[in-house]
Each structure stands twice: as C-alpha cells, then as structure tokens.
CSV table of C-alpha atoms in Angstrom, one decimal:
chain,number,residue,atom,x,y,z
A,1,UNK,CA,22.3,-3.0,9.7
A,2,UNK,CA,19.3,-0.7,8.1
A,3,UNK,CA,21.2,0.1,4.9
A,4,UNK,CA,21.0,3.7,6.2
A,5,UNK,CA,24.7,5.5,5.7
A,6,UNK,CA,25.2,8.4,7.9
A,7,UNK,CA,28.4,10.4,8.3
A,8,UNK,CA,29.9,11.7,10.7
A,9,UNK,CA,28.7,9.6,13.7
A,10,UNK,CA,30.2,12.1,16.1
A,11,UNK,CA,31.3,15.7,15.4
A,12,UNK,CA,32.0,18.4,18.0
A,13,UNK,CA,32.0,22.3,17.2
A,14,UNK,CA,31.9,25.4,18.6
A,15,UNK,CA,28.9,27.7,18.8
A,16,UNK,CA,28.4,29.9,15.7
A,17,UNK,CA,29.9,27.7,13.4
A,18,UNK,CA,28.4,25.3,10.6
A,19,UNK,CA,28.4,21.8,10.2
A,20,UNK,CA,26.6,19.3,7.8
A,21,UNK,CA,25.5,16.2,8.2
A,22,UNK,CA,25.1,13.4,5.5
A,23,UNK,CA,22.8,10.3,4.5
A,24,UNK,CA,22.6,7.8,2.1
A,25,UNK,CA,19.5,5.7,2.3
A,26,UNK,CA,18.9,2.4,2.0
A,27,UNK,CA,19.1,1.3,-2.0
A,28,UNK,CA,16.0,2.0,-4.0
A,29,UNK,CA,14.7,4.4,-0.9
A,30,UNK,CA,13.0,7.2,-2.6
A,31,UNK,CA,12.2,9.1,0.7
A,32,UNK,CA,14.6,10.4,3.2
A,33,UNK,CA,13.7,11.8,6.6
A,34,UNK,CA,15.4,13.6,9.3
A,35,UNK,CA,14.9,13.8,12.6
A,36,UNK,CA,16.6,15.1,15.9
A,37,UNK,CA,16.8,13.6,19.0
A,38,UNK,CA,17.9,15.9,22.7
A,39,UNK,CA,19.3,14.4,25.4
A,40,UNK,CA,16.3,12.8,27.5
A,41,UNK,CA,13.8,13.6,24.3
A,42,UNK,CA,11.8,11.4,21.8
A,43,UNK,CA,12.2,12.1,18.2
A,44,UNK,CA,11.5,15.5,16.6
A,45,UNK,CA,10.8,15.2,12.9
A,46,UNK,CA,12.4,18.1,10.9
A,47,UNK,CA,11.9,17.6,7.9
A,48,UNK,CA,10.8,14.8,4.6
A,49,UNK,CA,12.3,14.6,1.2
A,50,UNK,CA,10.8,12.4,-1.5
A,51,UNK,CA,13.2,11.6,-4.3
A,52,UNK,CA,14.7,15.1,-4.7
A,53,UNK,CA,11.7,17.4,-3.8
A,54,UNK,CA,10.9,18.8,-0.2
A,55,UNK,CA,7.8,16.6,0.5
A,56,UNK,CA,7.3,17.2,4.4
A,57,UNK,CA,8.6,19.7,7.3
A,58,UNK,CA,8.0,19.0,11.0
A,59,UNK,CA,10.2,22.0,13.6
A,60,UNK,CA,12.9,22.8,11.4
A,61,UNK,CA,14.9,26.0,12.6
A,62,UNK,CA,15.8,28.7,9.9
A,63,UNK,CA,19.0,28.5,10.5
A,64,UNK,CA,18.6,24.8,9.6
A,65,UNK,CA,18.4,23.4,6.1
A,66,UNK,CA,18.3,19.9,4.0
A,67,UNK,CA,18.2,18.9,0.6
A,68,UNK,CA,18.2,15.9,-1.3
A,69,UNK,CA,20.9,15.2,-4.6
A,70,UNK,CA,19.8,13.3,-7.9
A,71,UNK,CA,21.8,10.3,-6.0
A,72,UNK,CA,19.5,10.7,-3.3
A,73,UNK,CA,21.9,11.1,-0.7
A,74,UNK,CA,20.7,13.8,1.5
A,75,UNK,CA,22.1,16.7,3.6
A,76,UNK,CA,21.3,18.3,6.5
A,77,UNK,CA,23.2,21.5,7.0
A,78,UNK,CA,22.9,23.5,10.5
A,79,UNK,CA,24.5,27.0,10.9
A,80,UNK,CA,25.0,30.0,13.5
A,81,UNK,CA,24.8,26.9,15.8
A,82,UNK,CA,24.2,26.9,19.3
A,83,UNK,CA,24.4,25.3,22.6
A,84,UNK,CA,21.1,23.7,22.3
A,85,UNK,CA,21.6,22.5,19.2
A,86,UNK,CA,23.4,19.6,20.4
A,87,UNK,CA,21.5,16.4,19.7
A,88,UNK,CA,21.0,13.4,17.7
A,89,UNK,CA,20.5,13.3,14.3
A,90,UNK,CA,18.9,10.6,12.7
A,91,UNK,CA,18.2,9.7,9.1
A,92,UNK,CA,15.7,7.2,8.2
A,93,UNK,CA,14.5,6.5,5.0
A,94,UNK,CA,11.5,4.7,3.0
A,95,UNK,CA,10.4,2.9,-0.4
A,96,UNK,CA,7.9,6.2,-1.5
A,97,UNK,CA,6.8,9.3,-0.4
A,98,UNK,CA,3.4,7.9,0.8
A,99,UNK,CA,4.1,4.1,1.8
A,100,UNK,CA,1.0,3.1,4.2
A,101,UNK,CA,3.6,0.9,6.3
A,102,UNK,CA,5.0,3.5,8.5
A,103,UNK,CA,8.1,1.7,8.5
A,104,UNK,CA,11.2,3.5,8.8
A,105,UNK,CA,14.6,2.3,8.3
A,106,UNK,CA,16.6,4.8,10.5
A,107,UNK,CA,20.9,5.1,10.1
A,108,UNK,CA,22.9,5.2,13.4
A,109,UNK,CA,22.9,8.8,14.0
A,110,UNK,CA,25.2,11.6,13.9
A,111,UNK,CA,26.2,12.7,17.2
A,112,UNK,CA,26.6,16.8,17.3
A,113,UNK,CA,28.2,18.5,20.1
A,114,UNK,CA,28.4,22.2,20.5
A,115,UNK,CA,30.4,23.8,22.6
B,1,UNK,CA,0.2,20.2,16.9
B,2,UNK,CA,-0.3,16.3,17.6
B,3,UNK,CA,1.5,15.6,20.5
B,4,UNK,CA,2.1,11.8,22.0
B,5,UNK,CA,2.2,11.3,25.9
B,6,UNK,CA,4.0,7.9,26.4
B,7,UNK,CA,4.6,6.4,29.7
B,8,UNK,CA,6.1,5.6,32.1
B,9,UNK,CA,9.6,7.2,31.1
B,10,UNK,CA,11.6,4.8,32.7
B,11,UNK,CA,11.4,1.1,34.2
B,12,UNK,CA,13.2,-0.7,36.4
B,13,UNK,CA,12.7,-4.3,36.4
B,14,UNK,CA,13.7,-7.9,37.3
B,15,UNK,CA,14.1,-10.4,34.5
B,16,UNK,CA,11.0,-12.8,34.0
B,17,UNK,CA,8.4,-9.8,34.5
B,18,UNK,CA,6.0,-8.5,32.4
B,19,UNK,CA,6.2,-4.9,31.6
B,20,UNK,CA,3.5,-2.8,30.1
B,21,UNK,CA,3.9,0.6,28.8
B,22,UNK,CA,1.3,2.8,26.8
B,23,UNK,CA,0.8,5.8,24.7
B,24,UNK,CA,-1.5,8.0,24.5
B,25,UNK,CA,-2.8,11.0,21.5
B,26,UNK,CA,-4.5,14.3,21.5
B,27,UNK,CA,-5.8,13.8,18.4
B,28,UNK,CA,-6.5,10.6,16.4
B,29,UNK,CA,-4.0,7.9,14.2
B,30,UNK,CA,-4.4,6.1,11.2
B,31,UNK,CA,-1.3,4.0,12.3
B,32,UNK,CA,0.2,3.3,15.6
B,33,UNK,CA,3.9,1.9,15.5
B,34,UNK,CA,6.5,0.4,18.0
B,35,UNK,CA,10.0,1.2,18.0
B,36,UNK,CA,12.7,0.2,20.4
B,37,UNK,CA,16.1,2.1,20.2
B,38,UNK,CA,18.8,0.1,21.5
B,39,UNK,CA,22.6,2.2,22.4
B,40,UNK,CA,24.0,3.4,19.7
B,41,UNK,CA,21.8,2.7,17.3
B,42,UNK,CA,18.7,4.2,15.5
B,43,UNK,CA,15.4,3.3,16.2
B,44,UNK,CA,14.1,-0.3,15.0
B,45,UNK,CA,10.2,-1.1,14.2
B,46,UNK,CA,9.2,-3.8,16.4
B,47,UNK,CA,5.1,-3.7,16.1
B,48,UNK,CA,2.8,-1.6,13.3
B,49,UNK,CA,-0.7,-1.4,13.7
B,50,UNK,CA,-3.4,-0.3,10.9
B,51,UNK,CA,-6.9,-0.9,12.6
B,52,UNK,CA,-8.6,0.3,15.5
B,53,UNK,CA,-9.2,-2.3,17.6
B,54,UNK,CA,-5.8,-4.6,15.9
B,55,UNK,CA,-3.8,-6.9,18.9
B,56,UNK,CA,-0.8,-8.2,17.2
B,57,UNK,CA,1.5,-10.1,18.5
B,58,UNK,CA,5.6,-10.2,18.1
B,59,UNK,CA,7.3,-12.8,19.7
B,60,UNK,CA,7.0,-11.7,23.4
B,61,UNK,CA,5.9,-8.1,22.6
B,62,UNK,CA,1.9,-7.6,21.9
B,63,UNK,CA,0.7,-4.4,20.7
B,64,UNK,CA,-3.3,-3.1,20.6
B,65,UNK,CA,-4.2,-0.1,18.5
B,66,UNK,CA,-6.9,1.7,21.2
B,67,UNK,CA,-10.4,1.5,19.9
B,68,UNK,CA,-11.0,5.3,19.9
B,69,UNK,CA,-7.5,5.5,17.9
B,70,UNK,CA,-5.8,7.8,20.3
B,71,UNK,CA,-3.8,5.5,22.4
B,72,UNK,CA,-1.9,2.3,22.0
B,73,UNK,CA,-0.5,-0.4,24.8
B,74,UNK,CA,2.9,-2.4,24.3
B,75,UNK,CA,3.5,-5.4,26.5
B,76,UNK,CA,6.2,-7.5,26.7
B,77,UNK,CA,6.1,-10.5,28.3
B,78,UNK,CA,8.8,-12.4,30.5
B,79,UNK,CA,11.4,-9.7,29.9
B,80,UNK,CA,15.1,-10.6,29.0
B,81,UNK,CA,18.6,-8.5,29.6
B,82,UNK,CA,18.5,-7.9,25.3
B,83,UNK,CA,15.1,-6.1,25.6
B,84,UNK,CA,16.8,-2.8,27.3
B,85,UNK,CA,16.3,-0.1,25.8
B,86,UNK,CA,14.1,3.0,25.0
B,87,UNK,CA,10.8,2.2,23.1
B,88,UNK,CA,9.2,4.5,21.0
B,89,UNK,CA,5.5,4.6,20.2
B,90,UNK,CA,4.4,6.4,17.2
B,91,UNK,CA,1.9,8.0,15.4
B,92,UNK,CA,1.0,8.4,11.7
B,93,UNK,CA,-1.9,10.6,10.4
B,94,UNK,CA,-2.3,10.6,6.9
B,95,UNK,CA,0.0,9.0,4.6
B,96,UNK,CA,-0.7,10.5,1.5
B,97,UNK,CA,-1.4,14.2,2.3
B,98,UNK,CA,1.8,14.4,5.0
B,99,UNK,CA,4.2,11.6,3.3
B,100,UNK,CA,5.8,9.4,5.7
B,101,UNK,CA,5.7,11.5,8.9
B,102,UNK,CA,5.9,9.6,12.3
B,103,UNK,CA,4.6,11.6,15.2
B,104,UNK,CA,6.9,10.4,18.3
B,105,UNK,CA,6.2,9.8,22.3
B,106,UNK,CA,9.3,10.4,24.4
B,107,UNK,CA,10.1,7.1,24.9
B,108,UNK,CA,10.3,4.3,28.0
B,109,UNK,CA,14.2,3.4,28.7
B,110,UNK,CA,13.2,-0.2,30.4
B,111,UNK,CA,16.5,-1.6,32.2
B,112,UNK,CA,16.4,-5.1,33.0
B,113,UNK,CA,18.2,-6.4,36.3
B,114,UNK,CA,19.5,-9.8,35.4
C-alpha cells in the first residue's frame, strides 16, 4: 500500500460527458502528480501540483483540468470526453516540489472507460 | 520533447534466467529510475540512480546509469514467477527547474513460465 487514495478505481461513461477523478496523497506529501496510462502505453505525465499551486504540465488536453485543495487532495477533471480518452489514470505523489529522489509513490489507478 | 526508447517490449521466459532489458534517451538525465508495475497496481520504484557511471544493486535486480547519461540497463538475475510484470525505466531532468517530472519508456511486460 503507497498511502496514495484514488477514487473511483473504475468508471465507465459515454462520450461527451464529464467525469472527475480524485487523489489523496500519501500524508505530509506536498506534491501530487498525474499521469495517464493507454492501453499498450508507458506513462504520460499530465500535469504537477505542489502544495496547492500548478508547479509542472507535461500533454495535458484542454479539455482536461486539475487542481489541488488546501487539504491537498487533488482532482483531475476530464470533459467533452472521447473514445480515446479511455486510459489509466494514476496519481502519485511526493514529499516537495523539487525532491532530488525521483521517487514516486503512485495510488492504484482510476480505470476510465468511454464508450 | 525527451522521449525514452525502452526495450524489448515484451519477454517471454523460463524461470531461473537472466533477463536484461535497457533504455535508452535522446537527450541526457540527471536521474535514471526503475519501476516495475505489477496488475492492478501503480507503478513501484525498484532501482534510482544519481551518477553517471552508478551500478547498484537490488536484491536480484542491478541497474547501471550509462556513462554518457542517455541510457540505462536493468538486469535481473535468476528470474522468479513474482517478478512478472511491466518495468518502467525513467528519466528525470532537472529537479528543481521542472519539479518532480519523470520522463517514461513504454515499458517491458516480462512473463515468467514457471
């Protein structure tokens, strides 16, 4: 078990519709990440928070958006979604913004399937 | 922008052999990392490296960090059923100017025939 909460672990929608996706880090984790993994695919980074403030942002479609609360839980929130849309999502989440480890403690995933 | 090329995707193999698997950068790392993702569940660090040159060593698993910073080799020796998986390589630039952000290869899914 990483500590890292995410909910829903599966979810299945229709295109055009909006879902969101939610995290809690591990406890005393400033930094939450999220990342998207396709069938047959390594890990796409979308996009960094650091304890409440956008820090980093990798691919991240418009129609796509995160932010992270005062609790530091974070949310992912994908709209107008699409076929192709349908992945992985991970959460992972670190001690700082800038930790030299490159450790990151990742949750279990949110499966999303569009149909 | 940076882009990983890990191989092979996929292996095949009997239980008690070695298996090698490597990654490789366009551009230059300050870190190199090993992940393995096992079903239904995220991504767990098995090996960082921090130094050009660095072997380390984890249990069966050995990790080098290639000397011109672009590539990095995993091996894991005398394989088991409980290593299947996919393993990740990774890639991380600059700590402080990008935060955390792991770069990753697509992955080896390494089945293990008992």
């Amino acid at each position: 078990d990483s500590g890292v909460t995410q909910t829903p672990k599966h979810l299945i929608t229709a295109t055009g519709q909006r879902v969101t996706l939610r995290c809690s880090p591990r406890s005393g984790d400033l930094s939450v990440y999220w990342y998207q993994q396709s069938l047959d695919q390594g890990l796409q980074f979308l996009i960094q928070y650091y304890n409440g403030e956008e820090r980093a942002k990798g691919n991240i479609l418009e129609r796509f958006s995160a932010q992270q609360f005062p609790d530091l839980h974070s949310e992912l929130n994908l709209s107008s979604l699409e076929l192709g849309d349908s992945a992985l999502y991970f959460c992972a989440s670190s001690p700082s913004g800038g930790t030299n480890t490159g450790e990151l403690f990742f949750g279990e995933g949110s499966r999303l399937t569009v149909l | 922008g940076q882009q990983l090329n890990q191989s092979p995707q996929s292996m095949f193999i009997q239980e008690g052999e070695d298996v090698s698997m490597n990654c490789t950068s366009s551009s230059i790392f300050n870190t190199w990392l090993w992940y393995k993702q096992e079903p239904g569940e995220g991504p767990v660090l098995l090996i960082a490296l921090y130094k050009a040159g660095e072997l380390t060593s984890n249990g069966r698993l050995t990790a080098q960090f290639g000397i011109t910073r672009k590539d990095s080799f995993l091996n894991i020796s005398a394989s088991i059923p409980s290593d299947v998986g996919i393993y990740f390589c990774a890639g991380q630039w600059d700590y402080n100017n990008a935060g955390n952000m792991l770069t990753f290869g697509g992955g080896t899914r390494l089945m293990v025939k008992p």
